[in-house]
Amino acid sequence: MCMVIFAPIFAIFAFATCGSYSGEFRLSVECKNRTESAPNIRVEFEYPFRLHQVYFDVPTCTGEKARLFLIGDYSSSAEFFVTIAVFAFLYSLGATVVYFFFQAKYRENNKGPMIDFMVTVVFAFMWLVSSSAWAKGLSDVKTATDPDEIIKLIKACGNEENTCKELHDPVMSGLNTSVVFGFLNFILWAGNMWFVFKETGWTAPFMKYPQASMEKQPAPDSYGQPYSQGPGYAPQDSYGQSGGYQPDYSQQGYGQPGEYAPQSYGQGGYGQGAPTSFSNQM
């Protein structure tokens, strides 16, 4: 959604600020003979910055005039930058229409997100390349149109009797803005790669969901000690220590636990001194 909103706007600013640029600079050449001077030499240039085709006439201070050409052809980087911006604008508009009106068709067979992801990767790379190339080209354009550098090319300005000076520098703020928007477009498209990648479904094999544990969890400590392990049920010794019931075998006529010593039950019961084994009866 972020790309749908900002990509067309950023692309418009990128190609509009570069493709519609036109600038100029002015300088003056004052000869020793004032009649031969040129107090206001105006040089205009524009996109696509084929500066080697831009020329102007300057006095030689010898009664003649010379034609001087600017140096450099920077149309390749400028046109490449504008071309990428235009195609990115058109694609983002088409993607906006698809997202809002053909969402079901877009997700059918998962082909739409895959194609969208590949195109997004290509445009992100192209924005980086074109913006970098145009940034270098703009730096060269600034150097080639610097009045101080142009003055060095005028032969009459090498004579100390003549005076040459710049009157007006070209305004490059629009071109600087185009470079800024170029890199902003790269950041926008590169960031959108992750969101489009998630729509492809390629992340599904790498998603790990927590598995439910089938083991019985032990009871909390507040419910007492855990049961002893083993096939049978055997109460722990701590059962008596915790204040439970402990019968007094000595008062009931029984021996200590672990011994069997039957006692008489009084009159009519078993007699005293009953044999404790069959061997004694024999």
PDB file of C-alpha atoms in Angstrom:
ATOM      1  CA  MET A   1       0.000   0.000   0.000  1.00  0.00           C
ATOM      2  CA  CYS A   2       2.912   2.338   0.681  1.00  0.00           C
ATOM      3  CA  MET A   3       4.213   1.796  -2.837  1.00  0.00           C
ATOM      4  CA  VAL A   4       0.768   2.298  -4.343  1.00  0.00           C
ATOM      5  CA  ILE A   5       0.524   5.731  -2.752  1.00  0.00           C
ATOM      6  CA  PHE A   6       4.050   7.109  -3.015  1.00  0.00           C
ATOM      7  CA  ALA A   7       5.660   5.373  -6.021  1.00  0.00           C
ATOM      8  CA  PRO A   8       3.756   7.339  -8.705  1.00  0.00           C
ATOM      9  CA  ILE A   9       4.313  10.620  -6.851  1.00  0.00           C
ATOM     10  CA  PHE A  10       8.038  10.071  -6.358  1.00  0.00           C
ATOM     11  CA  ALA A  11       8.441   8.971  -9.977  1.00  0.00           C
ATOM     12  CA  ILE A  12       6.697  12.120 -11.213  1.00  0.00           C
ATOM     13  CA  PHE A  13       8.992  14.359  -9.183  1.00  0.00           C
ATOM     14  CA  ALA A  14      12.042  12.445 -10.420  1.00  0.00           C
ATOM     15  CA  PHE A  15      11.439  12.735 -14.166  1.00  0.00           C
ATOM     16  CA  ALA A  16       9.693  16.120 -14.028  1.00  0.00           C
ATOM     17  CA  THR A  17      12.526  17.911 -12.202  1.00  0.00           C
ATOM     18  CA  CYS A  18      15.111  16.453 -14.564  1.00  0.00           C
ATOM     19  CA  GLY A  19      13.322  16.255 -17.902  1.00  0.00           C
ATOM     20  CA  SER A  20      11.892  19.773 -17.792  1.00  0.00           C
ATOM     21  CA  TYR A  21      15.081  21.527 -16.731  1.00  0.00           C
ATOM     22  CA  SER A  22      16.505  24.510 -18.584  1.00  0.00           C
ATOM     23  CA  GLY A  23      19.121  26.836 -17.217  1.00  0.00           C
ATOM     24  CA  GLU A  24      21.540  29.527 -18.139  1.00  0.00           C
ATOM     25  CA  PHE A  25      24.643  31.323 -16.994  1.00  0.00           C
ATOM     26  CA  ARG A  26      25.973  34.758 -17.852  1.00  0.00           C
ATOM     27  CA  LEU A  27      29.428  36.253 -17.988  1.00  0.00           C
ATOM     28  CA  SER A  28      31.111  39.374 -19.329  1.00  0.00           C
ATOM     29  CA  VAL A  29      34.287  40.045 -21.277  1.00  0.00           C
ATOM     30  CA  GLU A  30      35.626  43.596 -21.127  1.00  0.00           C
ATOM     31  CA  CYS A  31      38.370  44.319 -23.587  1.00  0.00           C
ATOM     32  CA  LYS A  32      40.902  47.099 -23.389  1.00  0.00           C
ATOM     33  CA  ASN A  33      39.057  48.600 -26.292  1.00  0.00           C
ATOM     34  CA  ARG A  34      35.573  48.999 -24.817  1.00  0.00           C
ATOM     35  CA  THR A  35      33.908  48.896 -28.202  1.00  0.00           C
ATOM     36  CA  GLU A  36      34.909  45.269 -28.576  1.00  0.00           C
ATOM     37  CA  SER A  37      33.630  44.220 -25.146  1.00  0.00           C
ATOM     38  CA  ALA A  38      30.728  41.860 -24.509  1.00  0.00           C
ATOM     39  CA  PRO A  39      29.228  42.951 -21.182  1.00  0.00           C
ATOM     40  CA  ASN A  40      26.515  40.278 -21.062  1.00  0.00           C
ATOM     41  CA  ILE A  41      27.133  36.900 -22.658  1.00  0.00           C
ATOM     42  CA  ARG A  42      24.176  34.625 -22.052  1.00  0.00           C
ATOM     43  CA  VAL A  43      24.493  30.867 -22.471  1.00  0.00           C
ATOM     44  CA  GLU A  44      21.429  28.608 -22.230  1.00  0.00           C
ATOM     45  CA  PHE A  45      21.360  24.840 -21.920  1.00  0.00           C
ATOM     46  CA  GLU A  46      18.687  22.267 -21.116  1.00  0.00           C
ATOM     47  CA  TYR A  47      17.827  18.594 -20.894  1.00  0.00           C
ATOM     48  CA  PRO A  48      19.192  16.219 -22.207  1.00  0.00           C
ATOM     49  CA  PHE A  49      22.461  18.129 -21.615  1.00  0.00           C
ATOM     50  CA  ARG A  50      24.250  17.631 -24.903  1.00  0.00           C
ATOM     51  CA  LEU A  51      26.556  20.465 -23.958  1.00  0.00           C
ATOM     52  CA  HIS A  52      28.943  19.861 -26.844  1.00  0.00           C
ATOM     53  CA  GLN A  53      26.175  21.220 -29.099  1.00  0.00           C
ATOM     54  CA  VAL A  54      25.762  24.424 -27.069  1.00  0.00           C
ATOM     55  CA  TYR A  55      27.837  27.332 -28.360  1.00  0.00           C
ATOM     56  CA  PHE A  56      28.129  31.091 -27.920  1.00  0.00           C
ATOM     57  CA  ASP A  57      30.195  33.893 -29.407  1.00  0.00           C
ATOM     58  CA  VAL A  58      32.871  35.690 -27.399  1.00  0.00           C
ATOM     59  CA  PRO A  59      35.081  38.651 -28.364  1.00  0.00           C
ATOM     60  CA  THR A  60      38.741  38.100 -29.013  1.00  0.00           C
ATOM     61  CA  CYS A  61      39.512  41.756 -28.245  1.00  0.00           C
ATOM     62  CA  THR A  62      41.239  41.945 -31.609  1.00  0.00           C
ATOM     63  CA  GLY A  63      38.289  43.142 -33.607  1.00  0.00           C
ATOM     64  CA  GLU A  64      36.885  39.666 -34.221  1.00  0.00           C
ATOM     65  CA  LYS A  65      34.634  37.167 -32.490  1.00  0.00           C
ATOM     66  CA  ALA A  66      35.167  33.513 -31.781  1.00  0.00           C
ATOM     67  CA  ARG A  67      32.614  30.741 -31.369  1.00  0.00           C
ATOM     68  CA  LEU A  68      33.042  28.673 -28.260  1.00  0.00           C
ATOM     69  CA  PHE A  69      31.397  25.314 -27.493  1.00  0.00           C
ATOM     70  CA  LEU A  70      30.720  23.819 -24.100  1.00  0.00           C
ATOM     71  CA  ILE A  71      32.364  20.521 -23.239  1.00  0.00           C
ATOM     72  CA  GLY A  72      30.681  17.212 -22.638  1.00  0.00           C
ATOM     73  CA  ASP A  73      27.676  15.082 -23.570  1.00  0.00           C
ATOM     74  CA  TYR A  74      25.719  13.907 -20.542  1.00  0.00           C
ATOM     75  CA  SER A  75      22.539  12.902 -22.299  1.00  0.00           C
ATOM     76  CA  SER A  76      22.999   9.167 -21.712  1.00  0.00           C
ATOM     77  CA  SER A  77      22.813   9.316 -17.919  1.00  0.00           C
ATOM     78  CA  ALA A  78      20.049  11.924 -17.941  1.00  0.00           C
ATOM     79  CA  GLU A  79      17.882  10.099 -20.462  1.00  0.00           C
ATOM     80  CA  PHE A  80      18.440   6.773 -18.724  1.00  0.00           C
ATOM     81  CA  PHE A  81      17.293   8.301 -15.442  1.00  0.00           C
ATOM     82  CA  VAL A  82      14.171   9.840 -16.981  1.00  0.00           C
ATOM     83  CA  THR A  83      13.316   6.632 -18.847  1.00  0.00           C
ATOM     84  CA  ILE A  84      13.417   4.559 -15.666  1.00  0.00           C
ATOM     85  CA  ALA A  85      11.290   7.166 -13.899  1.00  0.00           C
ATOM     86  CA  VAL A  86       8.652   7.138 -16.642  1.00  0.00           C
ATOM     87  CA  PHE A  87       8.406   3.352 -16.787  1.00  0.00           C
ATOM     88  CA  ALA A  88       8.272   3.110 -13.005  1.00  0.00           C
ATOM     89  CA  PHE A  89       5.452   5.634 -12.983  1.00  0.00           C
ATOM     90  CA  LEU A  90       3.479   3.685 -15.584  1.00  0.00           C
ATOM     91  CA  TYR A  91       4.012   0.359 -13.827  1.00  0.00           C
ATOM     92  CA  SER A  92       3.020   1.733 -10.436  1.00  0.00           C
ATOM     93  CA  LEU A  93      -0.175   3.120 -11.947  1.00  0.00           C
ATOM     94  CA  GLY A  94      -0.963  -0.249 -13.495  1.00  0.00           C
ATOM     95  CA  ALA A  95      -0.213  -2.025 -10.229  1.00  0.00           C
ATOM     96  CA  THR A  96      -2.550   0.353  -8.404  1.00  0.00           C
ATOM     97  CA  VAL A  97      -5.406  -0.531 -10.743  1.00  0.00           C
ATOM     98  CA  VAL A  98      -4.742  -4.259 -10.327  1.00  0.00           C
ATOM     99  CA  TYR A  99      -4.532  -4.053  -6.521  1.00  0.00           C
ATOM    100  CA  PHE A 100      -7.863  -2.288  -6.187  1.00  0.00           C
ATOM    101  CA  PHE A 101      -9.970  -3.747  -8.996  1.00  0.00           C
ATOM    102  CA  PHE A 102      -8.468  -7.130  -9.878  1.00  0.00           C
ATOM    103  CA  GLN A 103      -7.355  -8.481  -6.522  1.00  0.00           C
ATOM    104  CA  ALA A 104      -8.823 -11.956  -7.104  1.00  0.00           C
ATOM    105  CA  LYS A 105      -7.199 -12.221 -10.521  1.00  0.00           C
ATOM    106  CA  TYR A 106      -3.947 -10.964  -9.047  1.00  0.00           C
ATOM    107  CA  ARG A 107      -3.831 -13.815  -6.497  1.00  0.00           C
ATOM    108  CA  GLU A 108      -4.993 -16.513  -8.892  1.00  0.00           C
ATOM    109  CA  ASN A 109      -2.432 -19.356  -9.065  1.00  0.00           C
ATOM    110  CA  ASN A 110      -0.063 -17.045  -7.177  1.00  0.00           C
ATOM    111  CA  LYS A 111       1.353 -15.808 -10.492  1.00  0.00           C
ATOM    112  CA  GLY A 112       0.508 -12.171  -9.891  1.00  0.00           C
ATOM    113  CA  PRO A 113       2.611 -11.777  -6.723  1.00  0.00           C
ATOM    114  CA  MET A 114       5.530 -13.649  -8.316  1.00  0.00           C
ATOM    115  CA  ILE A 115       5.571 -11.407 -11.382  1.00  0.00           C
ATOM    116  CA  ASP A 116       5.118  -8.347  -9.202  1.00  0.00           C
ATOM    117  CA  PHE A 117       8.044  -9.369  -7.021  1.00  0.00           C
ATOM    118  CA  MET A 118      10.406  -9.892  -9.962  1.00  0.00           C
ATOM    119  CA  VAL A 119       9.439  -6.573 -11.535  1.00  0.00           C
ATOM    120  CA  THR A 120       9.886  -4.814  -8.198  1.00  0.00           C
ATOM    121  CA  VAL A 121      13.405  -6.236  -7.851  1.00  0.00           C
ATOM    122  CA  VAL A 122      14.291  -5.061 -11.365  1.00  0.00           C
ATOM    123  CA  PHE A 123      12.982  -1.539 -10.769  1.00  0.00           C
ATOM    124  CA  ALA A 124      14.736  -1.262  -7.411  1.00  0.00           C
ATOM    125  CA  PHE A 125      18.035  -2.173  -9.071  1.00  0.00           C
ATOM    126  CA  MET A 126      17.423   0.173 -11.999  1.00  0.00           C
ATOM    127  CA  TRP A 127      16.597   3.057  -9.679  1.00  0.00           C
ATOM    128  CA  LEU A 128      19.897   2.546  -7.883  1.00  0.00           C
ATOM    129  CA  VAL A 129      21.910   2.379 -11.106  1.00  0.00           C
ATOM    130  CA  SER A 130      20.175   5.266 -12.850  1.00  0.00           C
ATOM    131  CA  SER A 131      20.268   7.536  -9.790  1.00  0.00           C
ATOM    132  CA  SER A 132      23.970   6.878  -9.270  1.00  0.00           C
ATOM    133  CA  ALA A 133      24.742   7.483 -12.943  1.00  0.00           C
ATOM    134  CA  TRP A 134      22.716  10.680 -13.013  1.00  0.00           C
ATOM    135  CA  ALA A 135      24.334  11.943  -9.802  1.00  0.00           C
ATOM    136  CA  LYS A 136      27.730  11.571 -11.469  1.00  0.00           C
ATOM    137  CA  GLY A 137      26.422  13.142 -14.660  1.00  0.00           C
ATOM    138  CA  LEU A 138      24.979  16.090 -12.762  1.00  0.00           C
ATOM    139  CA  SER A 139      28.323  16.692 -11.099  1.00  0.00           C
ATOM    140  CA  ASP A 140      29.942  16.860 -14.537  1.00  0.00           C
ATOM    141  CA  VAL A 141      27.211  19.179 -15.825  1.00  0.00           C
ATOM    142  CA  LYS A 142      27.858  21.568 -12.952  1.00  0.00           C
ATOM    143  CA  THR A 143      31.550  21.624 -13.767  1.00  0.00           C
ATOM    144  CA  ALA A 144      30.978  22.105 -17.498  1.00  0.00           C
ATOM    145  CA  THR A 145      28.578  25.028 -16.948  1.00  0.00           C
ATOM    146  CA  ASP A 146      30.546  26.783 -14.230  1.00  0.00           C
ATOM    147  CA  PRO A 147      31.258  30.346 -15.470  1.00  0.00           C
ATOM    148  CA  ASP A 148      34.683  30.273 -13.839  1.00  0.00           C
ATOM    149  CA  GLU A 149      35.585  27.207 -15.869  1.00  0.00           C
ATOM    150  CA  ILE A 150      34.205  28.771 -19.055  1.00  0.00           C
ATOM    151  CA  ILE A 151      36.310  31.876 -18.565  1.00  0.00           C
ATOM    152  CA  LYS A 152      39.420  29.704 -18.640  1.00  0.00           C
ATOM    153  CA  LEU A 153      38.474  28.634 -22.178  1.00  0.00           C
ATOM    154  CA  ILE A 154      38.267  32.205 -23.528  1.00  0.00           C
ATOM    155  CA  LYS A 155      41.592  33.306 -24.991  1.00  0.00           C
ATOM    156  CA  ALA A 156      40.896  36.995 -24.472  1.00  0.00           C
ATOM    157  CA  CYS A 157      40.562  36.404 -20.731  1.00  0.00           C
ATOM    158  CA  GLY A 158      44.176  35.257 -20.616  1.00  0.00           C
ATOM    159  CA  ASN A 159      45.308  38.792 -21.401  1.00  0.00           C
ATOM    160  CA  GLU A 160      45.761  40.869 -18.252  1.00  0.00           C
ATOM    161  CA  GLU A 161      44.548  43.964 -20.098  1.00  0.00           C
ATOM    162  CA  ASN A 162      41.106  42.396 -20.480  1.00  0.00           C
ATOM    163  CA  THR A 163      38.667  41.696 -17.661  1.00  0.00           C
ATOM    164  CA  CYS A 164      36.418  38.640 -17.545  1.00  0.00           C
ATOM    165  CA  LYS A 165      33.947  37.863 -14.779  1.00  0.00           C
ATOM    166  CA  GLU A 166      30.853  35.833 -14.149  1.00  0.00           C
ATOM    167  CA  LEU A 167      27.503  37.539 -13.790  1.00  0.00           C
ATOM    168  CA  HIS A 168      25.156  34.701 -12.978  1.00  0.00           C
ATOM    169  CA  ASP A 169      25.560  31.053 -12.013  1.00  0.00           C
ATOM    170  CA  PRO A 170      23.104  28.435 -13.297  1.00  0.00           C
ATOM    171  CA  VAL A 171      20.431  27.389 -10.826  1.00  0.00           C
ATOM    172  CA  MET A 172      20.778  23.661 -10.184  1.00  0.00           C
ATOM    173  CA  SER A 173      18.267  23.185  -7.366  1.00  0.00           C
ATOM    174  CA  GLY A 174      15.813  21.376  -9.637  1.00  0.00           C
ATOM    175  CA  LEU A 175      18.442  18.909 -10.787  1.00  0.00           C
ATOM    176  CA  ASN A 176      19.568  18.326  -7.216  1.00  0.00           C
ATOM    177  CA  THR A 177      15.952  17.524  -6.361  1.00  0.00           C
ATOM    178  CA  SER A 178      15.787  14.975  -9.156  1.00  0.00           C
ATOM    179  CA  VAL A 179      18.771  13.095  -7.720  1.00  0.00           C
ATOM    180  CA  VAL A 180      17.219  13.099  -4.247  1.00  0.00           C
ATOM    181  CA  PHE A 181      13.959  11.691  -5.570  1.00  0.00           C
ATOM    182  CA  GLY A 182      15.877   9.112  -7.548  1.00  0.00           C
ATOM    183  CA  PHE A 183      17.400   7.639  -4.406  1.00  0.00           C
ATOM    184  CA  LEU A 184      14.090   7.966  -2.552  1.00  0.00           C
ATOM    185  CA  ASN A 185      12.521   5.862  -5.284  1.00  0.00           C
ATOM    186  CA  PHE A 186      15.226   3.261  -4.820  1.00  0.00           C
ATOM    187  CA  ILE A 187      14.535   3.104  -1.069  1.00  0.00           C
ATOM    188  CA  LEU A 188      10.798   2.878  -1.695  1.00  0.00           C
ATOM    189  CA  TRP A 189      11.043   0.061  -4.228  1.00  0.00           C
ATOM    190  CA  ALA A 190      13.673  -1.819  -2.234  1.00  0.00           C
ATOM    191  CA  GLY A 191      11.504  -1.653   0.882  1.00  0.00           C
ATOM    192  CA  ASN A 192       8.475  -2.811  -1.057  1.00  0.00           C
ATOM    193  CA  MET A 193      10.335  -5.951  -2.104  1.00  0.00           C
ATOM    194  CA  TRP A 194       9.744  -7.513   1.326  1.00  0.00           C
ATOM    195  CA  PHE A 195       5.992  -6.892   1.285  1.00  0.00           C
ATOM    196  CA  VAL A 196       5.609  -8.286  -2.226  1.00  0.00           C
ATOM    197  CA  PHE A 197       7.806 -11.259  -1.311  1.00  0.00           C
ATOM    198  CA  LYS A 198       5.433 -12.213   1.483  1.00  0.00           C
ATOM    199  CA  GLU A 199       2.556 -12.248  -1.013  1.00  0.00           C
ATOM    200  CA  THR A 200       4.321 -14.849  -3.162  1.00  0.00           C
ATOM    201  CA  GLY A 201       3.981 -17.574  -0.535  1.00  0.00           C
ATOM    202  CA  TRP A 202       7.635 -18.509  -0.841  1.00  0.00           C
ATOM    203  CA  THR A 203       8.072 -17.928   2.881  1.00  0.00           C
ATOM    204  CA  ALA A 204       5.610 -20.709   3.834  1.00  0.00           C
ATOM    205  CA  PRO A 205       8.220 -23.537   3.972  1.00  0.00           C
ATOM    206  CA  PHE A 206      10.330 -21.462   6.322  1.00  0.00           C
ATOM    207  CA  MET A 207       7.532 -20.650   8.763  1.00  0.00           C
ATOM    208  CA  LYS A 208       7.727 -22.735  11.973  1.00  0.00           C
ATOM    209  CA  TYR A 209       4.633 -23.101  14.120  1.00  0.00           C
ATOM    210  CA  PRO A 210       4.848 -24.214  17.796  1.00  0.00           C
ATOM    211  CA  GLN A 211       3.899 -27.888  18.263  1.00  0.00           C
ATOM    212  CA  ALA A 212       1.510 -28.838  21.061  1.00  0.00           C
ATOM    213  CA  SER A 213       3.205 -30.990  23.727  1.00  0.00           C
ATOM    214  CA  MET A 214       1.643 -34.449  24.223  1.00  0.00           C
ATOM    215  CA  GLU A 215       3.319 -35.063  27.600  1.00  0.00           C
ATOM    216  CA  LYS A 216       1.359 -34.590  30.779  1.00  0.00           C
ATOM    217  CA  GLN A 217       2.592 -31.622  32.679  1.00  0.00           C
ATOM    218  CA  PRO A 218       3.459 -32.232  36.386  1.00  0.00           C
ATOM    219  CA  ALA A 219       1.139 -30.821  38.995  1.00  0.00           C
ATOM    220  CA  PRO A 220       2.145 -27.563  40.628  1.00  0.00           C
ATOM    221  CA  ASP A 221       4.281 -27.765  43.756  1.00  0.00           C
ATOM    222  CA  SER A 222       1.482 -26.330  45.871  1.00  0.00           C
ATOM    223  CA  TYR A 223      -0.424 -29.643  45.587  1.00  0.00           C
ATOM    224  CA  GLY A 224       2.256 -31.630  47.420  1.00  0.00           C
ATOM    225  CA  GLN A 225       5.006 -33.961  46.353  1.00  0.00           C
ATOM    226  CA  PRO A 226       4.722 -35.787  43.014  1.00  0.00           C
ATOM    227  CA  TYR A 227       3.708 -39.434  42.874  1.00  0.00           C
ATOM    228  CA  SER A 228       6.464 -41.988  43.056  1.00  0.00           C
ATOM    229  CA  GLN A 229       7.381 -43.664  39.804  1.00  0.00           C
ATOM    230  CA  GLY A 230       6.827 -47.402  39.458  1.00  0.00           C
ATOM    231  CA  PRO A 231       4.185 -49.870  38.572  1.00  0.00           C
ATOM    232  CA  GLY A 232       2.492 -49.835  41.980  1.00  0.00           C
ATOM    233  CA  TYR A 233       1.205 -47.221  44.322  1.00  0.00           C
ATOM    234  CA  ALA A 234       3.479 -46.599  47.277  1.00  0.00           C
ATOM    235  CA  PRO A 235       2.973 -43.640  49.604  1.00  0.00           C
ATOM    236  CA  GLN A 236       6.043 -41.615  50.382  1.00  0.00           C
ATOM    237  CA  ASP A 237       7.541 -41.466  53.884  1.00  0.00           C
ATOM    238  CA  SER A 238       6.780 -37.821  53.901  1.00  0.00           C
ATOM    239  CA  TYR A 239       3.117 -38.756  54.250  1.00  0.00           C
ATOM    240  CA  GLY A 240       3.625 -39.517  57.918  1.00  0.00           C
ATOM    241  CA  GLN A 241       5.903 -36.633  58.489  1.00  0.00           C
ATOM    242  CA  SER A 242       3.281 -34.224  57.338  1.00  0.00           C
ATOM    243  CA  GLY A 243       1.110 -34.920  60.395  1.00  0.00           C
ATOM    244  CA  GLY A 244      -0.991 -37.805  58.988  1.00  0.00           C
ATOM    245  CA  TYR A 245      -2.448 -40.796  60.871  1.00  0.00           C
ATOM    246  CA  GLN A 246       0.089 -43.130  62.549  1.00  0.00           C
ATOM    247  CA  PRO A 247      -1.427 -45.964  64.648  1.00  0.00           C
ATOM    248  CA  ASP A 248       0.232 -46.883  67.970  1.00  0.00           C
ATOM    249  CA  TYR A 249       0.919 -50.564  67.566  1.00  0.00           C
ATOM    250  CA  SER A 250       2.341 -50.981  71.122  1.00  0.00           C
ATOM    251  CA  GLN A 251      -0.958 -50.018  72.776  1.00  0.00           C
ATOM    252  CA  GLN A 252      -3.109 -52.255  70.571  1.00  0.00           C
ATOM    253  CA  GLY A 253      -1.109 -55.370  71.245  1.00  0.00           C
ATOM    254  CA  TYR A 254       0.636 -55.490  67.926  1.00  0.00           C
ATOM    255  CA  GLY A 255       4.331 -55.553  67.533  1.00  0.00           C
ATOM    256  CA  GLN A 256       6.335 -53.145  65.622  1.00  0.00           C
ATOM    257  CA  PRO A 257       5.542 -52.820  61.979  1.00  0.00           C
ATOM    258  CA  GLY A 258       7.068 -55.621  60.021  1.00  0.00           C
ATOM    259  CA  GLU A 259       6.540 -58.262  62.806  1.00  0.00           C
ATOM    260  CA  TYR A 260       3.595 -60.579  63.394  1.00  0.00           C
ATOM    261  CA  ALA A 261       2.963 -61.468  67.056  1.00  0.00           C
ATOM    262  CA  PRO A 262      -0.639 -62.480  67.765  1.00  0.00           C
ATOM    263  CA  GLN A 263      -1.944 -61.895  71.286  1.00  0.00           C
ATOM    264  CA  SER A 264      -4.757 -63.532  73.240  1.00  0.00           C
ATOM    265  CA  TYR A 265      -8.216 -62.079  73.082  1.00  0.00           C
ATOM    266  CA  GLY A 266      -9.296 -62.874  76.648  1.00  0.00           C
ATOM    267  CA  GLN A 267     -11.899 -65.422  77.856  1.00  0.00           C
ATOM    268  CA  GLY A 268     -13.263 -67.759  75.299  1.00  0.00           C
ATOM    269  CA  GLY A 269     -10.561 -66.797  72.908  1.00  0.00           C
ATOM    270  CA  TYR A 270      -7.425 -68.431  72.003  1.00  0.00           C
ATOM    271  CA  GLY A 271      -5.435 -69.681  75.018  1.00  0.00           C
ATOM    272  CA  GLN A 272      -2.141 -68.349  76.078  1.00  0.00           C
ATOM    273  CA  GLY A 273       0.934 -70.092  75.021  1.00  0.00           C
ATOM    274  CA  ALA A 274      -0.509 -71.403  71.826  1.00  0.00           C
ATOM    275  CA  PRO A 275       2.069 -73.081  69.668  1.00  0.00           C
ATOM    276  CA  THR A 276       3.647 -70.848  67.229  1.00  0.00           C
ATOM    277  CA  SER A 277       4.720 -73.645  64.881  1.00  0.00           C
ATOM    278  CA  PHE A 278       3.689 -77.170  63.903  1.00  0.00           C
ATOM    279  CA  SER A 279       7.029 -78.590  64.990  1.00  0.00           C
ATOM    280  CA  ASN A 280       6.299 -77.929  68.665  1.00  0.00           C
ATOM    281  CA  GLN A 281       3.023 -79.852  68.488  1.00  0.00           C
ATOM    282  CA  MET A 282       4.790 -82.874  67.234  1.00  0.00           C
TER     283      MET A 282
END
